[in-house]
Tab-separated table of C-alpha atoms and ligand atoms in Angstrom:
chain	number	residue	atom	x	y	z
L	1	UNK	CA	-19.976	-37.490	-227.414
L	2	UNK	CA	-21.104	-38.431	-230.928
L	3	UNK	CA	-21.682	-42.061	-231.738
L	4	UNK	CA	-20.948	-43.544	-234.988
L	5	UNK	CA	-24.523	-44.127	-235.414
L	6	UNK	CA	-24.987	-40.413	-234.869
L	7	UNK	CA	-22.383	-40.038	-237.550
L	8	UNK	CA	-23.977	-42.121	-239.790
L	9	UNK	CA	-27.229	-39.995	-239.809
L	10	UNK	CA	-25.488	-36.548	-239.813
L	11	UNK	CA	-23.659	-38.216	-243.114
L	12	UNK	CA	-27.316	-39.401	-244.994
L	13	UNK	CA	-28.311	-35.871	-243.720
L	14	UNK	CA	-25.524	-34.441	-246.109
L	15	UNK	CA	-25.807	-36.621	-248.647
L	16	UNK	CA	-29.492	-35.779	-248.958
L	17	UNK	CA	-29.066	-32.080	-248.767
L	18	UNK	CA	-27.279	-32.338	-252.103
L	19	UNK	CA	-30.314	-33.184	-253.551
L	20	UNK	CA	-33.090	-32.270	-251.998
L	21	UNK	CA	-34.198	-28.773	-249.986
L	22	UNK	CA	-33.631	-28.420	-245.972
L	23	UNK	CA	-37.386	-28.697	-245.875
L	24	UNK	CA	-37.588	-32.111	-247.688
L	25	UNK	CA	-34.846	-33.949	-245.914
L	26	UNK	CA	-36.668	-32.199	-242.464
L	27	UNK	CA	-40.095	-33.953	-243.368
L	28	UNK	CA	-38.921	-36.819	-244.573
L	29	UNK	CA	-36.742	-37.793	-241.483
L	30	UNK	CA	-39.373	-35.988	-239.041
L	31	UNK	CA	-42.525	-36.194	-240.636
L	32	UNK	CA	-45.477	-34.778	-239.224
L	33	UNK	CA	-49.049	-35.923	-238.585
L	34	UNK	CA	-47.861	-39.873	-239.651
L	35	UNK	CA	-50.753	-42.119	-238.931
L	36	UNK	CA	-54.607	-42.669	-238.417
L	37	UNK	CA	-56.913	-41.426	-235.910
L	38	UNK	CA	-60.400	-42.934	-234.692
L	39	UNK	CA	-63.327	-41.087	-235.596
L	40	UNK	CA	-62.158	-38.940	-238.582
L	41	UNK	CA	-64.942	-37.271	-240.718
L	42	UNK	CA	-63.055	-38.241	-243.935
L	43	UNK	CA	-61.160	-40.875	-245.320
L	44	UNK	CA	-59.152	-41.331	-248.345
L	45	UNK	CA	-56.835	-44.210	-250.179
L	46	UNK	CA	-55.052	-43.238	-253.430
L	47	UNK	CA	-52.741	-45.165	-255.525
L	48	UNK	CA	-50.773	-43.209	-257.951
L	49	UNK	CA	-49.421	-44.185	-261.491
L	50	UNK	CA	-46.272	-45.086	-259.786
L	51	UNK	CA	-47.431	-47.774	-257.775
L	52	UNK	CA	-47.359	-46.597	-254.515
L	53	UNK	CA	-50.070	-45.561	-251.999
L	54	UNK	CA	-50.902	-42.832	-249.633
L	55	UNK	CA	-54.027	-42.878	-247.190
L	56	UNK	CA	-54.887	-39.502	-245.080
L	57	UNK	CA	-57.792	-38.898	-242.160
L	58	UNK	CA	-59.193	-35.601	-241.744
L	59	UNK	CA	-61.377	-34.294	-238.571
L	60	UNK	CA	-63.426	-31.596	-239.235
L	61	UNK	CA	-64.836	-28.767	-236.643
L	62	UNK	CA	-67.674	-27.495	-238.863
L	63	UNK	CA	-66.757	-26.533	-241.932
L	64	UNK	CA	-62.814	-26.017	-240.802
L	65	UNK	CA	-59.761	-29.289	-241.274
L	66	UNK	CA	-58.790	-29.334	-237.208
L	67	UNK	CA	-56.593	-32.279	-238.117
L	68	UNK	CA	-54.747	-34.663	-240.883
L	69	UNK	CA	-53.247	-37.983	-241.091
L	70	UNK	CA	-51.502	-39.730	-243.421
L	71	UNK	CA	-49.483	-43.244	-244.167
L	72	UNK	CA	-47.700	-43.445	-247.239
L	73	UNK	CA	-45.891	-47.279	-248.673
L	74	UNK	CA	-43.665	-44.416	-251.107
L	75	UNK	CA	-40.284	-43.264	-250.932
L	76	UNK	CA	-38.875	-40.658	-248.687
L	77	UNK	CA	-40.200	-37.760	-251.054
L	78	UNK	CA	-43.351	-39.002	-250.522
L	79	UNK	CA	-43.441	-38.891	-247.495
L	80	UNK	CA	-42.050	-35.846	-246.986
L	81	UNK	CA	-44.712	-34.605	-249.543
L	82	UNK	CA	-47.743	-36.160	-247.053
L	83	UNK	CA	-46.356	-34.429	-244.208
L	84	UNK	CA	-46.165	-31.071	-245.682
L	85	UNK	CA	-49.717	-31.348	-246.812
L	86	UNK	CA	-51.222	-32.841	-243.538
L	87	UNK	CA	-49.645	-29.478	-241.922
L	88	UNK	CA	-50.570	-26.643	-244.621
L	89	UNK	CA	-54.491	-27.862	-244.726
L	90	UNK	CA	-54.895	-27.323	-241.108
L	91	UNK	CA	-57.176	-24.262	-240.048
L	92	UNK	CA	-58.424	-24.531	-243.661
L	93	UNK	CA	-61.841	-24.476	-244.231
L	94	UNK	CA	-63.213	-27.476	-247.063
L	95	UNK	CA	-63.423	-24.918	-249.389
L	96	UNK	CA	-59.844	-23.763	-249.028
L	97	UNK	CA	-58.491	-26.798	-248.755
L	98	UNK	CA	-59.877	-28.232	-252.252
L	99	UNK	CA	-57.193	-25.397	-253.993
L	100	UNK	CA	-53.997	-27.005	-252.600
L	101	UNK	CA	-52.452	-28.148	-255.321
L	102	UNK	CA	-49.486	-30.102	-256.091
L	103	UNK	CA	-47.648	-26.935	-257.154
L	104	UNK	CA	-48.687	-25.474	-253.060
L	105	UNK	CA	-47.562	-28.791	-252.139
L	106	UNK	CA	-43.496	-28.218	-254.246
L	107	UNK	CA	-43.484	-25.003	-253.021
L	108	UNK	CA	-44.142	-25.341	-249.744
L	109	UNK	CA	-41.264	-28.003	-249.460
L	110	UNK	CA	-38.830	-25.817	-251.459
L	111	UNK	CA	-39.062	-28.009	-254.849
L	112	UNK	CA	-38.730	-31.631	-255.838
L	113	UNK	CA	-36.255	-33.041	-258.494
L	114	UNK	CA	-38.255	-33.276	-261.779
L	115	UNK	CA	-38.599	-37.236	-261.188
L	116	UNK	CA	-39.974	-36.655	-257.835
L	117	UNK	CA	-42.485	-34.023	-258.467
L	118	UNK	CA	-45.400	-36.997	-258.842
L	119	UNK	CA	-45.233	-37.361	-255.390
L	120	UNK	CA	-47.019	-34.569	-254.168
L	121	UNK	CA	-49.593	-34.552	-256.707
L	122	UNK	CA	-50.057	-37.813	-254.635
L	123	UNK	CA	-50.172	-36.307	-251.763
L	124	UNK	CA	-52.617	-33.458	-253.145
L	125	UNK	CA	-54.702	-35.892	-254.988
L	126	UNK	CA	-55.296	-38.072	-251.715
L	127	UNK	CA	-56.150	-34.515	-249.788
L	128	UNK	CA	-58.433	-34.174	-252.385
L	129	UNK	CA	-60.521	-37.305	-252.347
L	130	UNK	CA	-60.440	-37.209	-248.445
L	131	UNK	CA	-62.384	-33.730	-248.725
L	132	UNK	CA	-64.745	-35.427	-250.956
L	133	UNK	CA	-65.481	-37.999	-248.571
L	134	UNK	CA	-65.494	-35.227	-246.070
L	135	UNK	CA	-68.316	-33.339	-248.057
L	136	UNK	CA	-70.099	-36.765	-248.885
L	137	UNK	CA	-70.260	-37.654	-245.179
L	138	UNK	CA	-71.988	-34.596	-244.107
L	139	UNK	CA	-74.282	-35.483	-246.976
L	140	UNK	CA	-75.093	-38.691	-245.548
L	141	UNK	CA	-73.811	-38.795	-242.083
L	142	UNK	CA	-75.275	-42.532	-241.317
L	143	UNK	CA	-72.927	-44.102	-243.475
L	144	UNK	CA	-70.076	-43.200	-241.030
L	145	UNK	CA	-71.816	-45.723	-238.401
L	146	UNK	CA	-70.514	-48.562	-241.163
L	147	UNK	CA	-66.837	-46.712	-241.734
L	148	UNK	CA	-64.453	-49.269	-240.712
L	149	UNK	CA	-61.201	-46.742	-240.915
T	1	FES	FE1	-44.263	-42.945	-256.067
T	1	FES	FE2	-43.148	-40.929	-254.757
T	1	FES	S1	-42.144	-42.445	-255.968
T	1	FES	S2	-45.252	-41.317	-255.050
């Protein structure tokens, strides 16, 4: 038996299939890899031009992303966008992973509107400077003793 909350979320659902891909409305309402960890080997906090902010943990084996966080204060698209990045960089080596770009990020998720499309250069952007703190902490691995992420 369906309850009228259940109703109520199968009627967002719809209304945000008119706009937005399967994949989007999936990752928004189910995103994955939400949240920190403790002892990632990278760290990142980027604000965008739009005001809002998205913060991602990576863990490393080697050279190789084994895992991704994120936490995002944006809008549903955003989020959507930091889940779909925190799964396609896994298995990817540093190297690798510095190519996603935002266009990897719309096409994984089917497309943005036009007016959305800044959120996953977010997203990419803050995959970006975490790998750069990934790269810098294997530089100087004694700075991660005074990390406080
Ligand atoms: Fe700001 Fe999505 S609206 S990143």
């Amino acid at each position: 038996m369906t309850s009228a909350w259940d109703e109520f979320q199968e009627q967002i659902k719809a209304q945000m299939m008119e706009i937005y891909s399967e994949t989007v409305v999936d990752h928004t309402l189910n995103p994955r890899n939400l949240g920190s960890f403790p002892d990632a080997d990278g760290y990142a906090n980027i604000t965008g031009p739009c005001g809002d902010t998205m913060e991602m943990w990576l863990k490393l084996d080697g050279n190789i992303i084994i895992k991704a966080g994120f936490i995002t204060d944006g809008c549903g698209t955003t989020i959507a966008s930091g889940s779909m990045v925190t799964e396609i960089v896994k298995d990817k080596s540093l190297a690798e992973a510095l190519k996603i770009s935002q266009k990897d990020v719309l096409d994984a998720l089917g497309g943005l509107p036009e007016e959305s499309e800044h959120c996953a250069l977010l997203a990419s952007n803050t995959l970006k400077a975490a790998i750069r703190d990934c790269l810098a902490m294997q530089k100087e691995p004694w700075k991660k003793a005074y990390r406080k992420y």
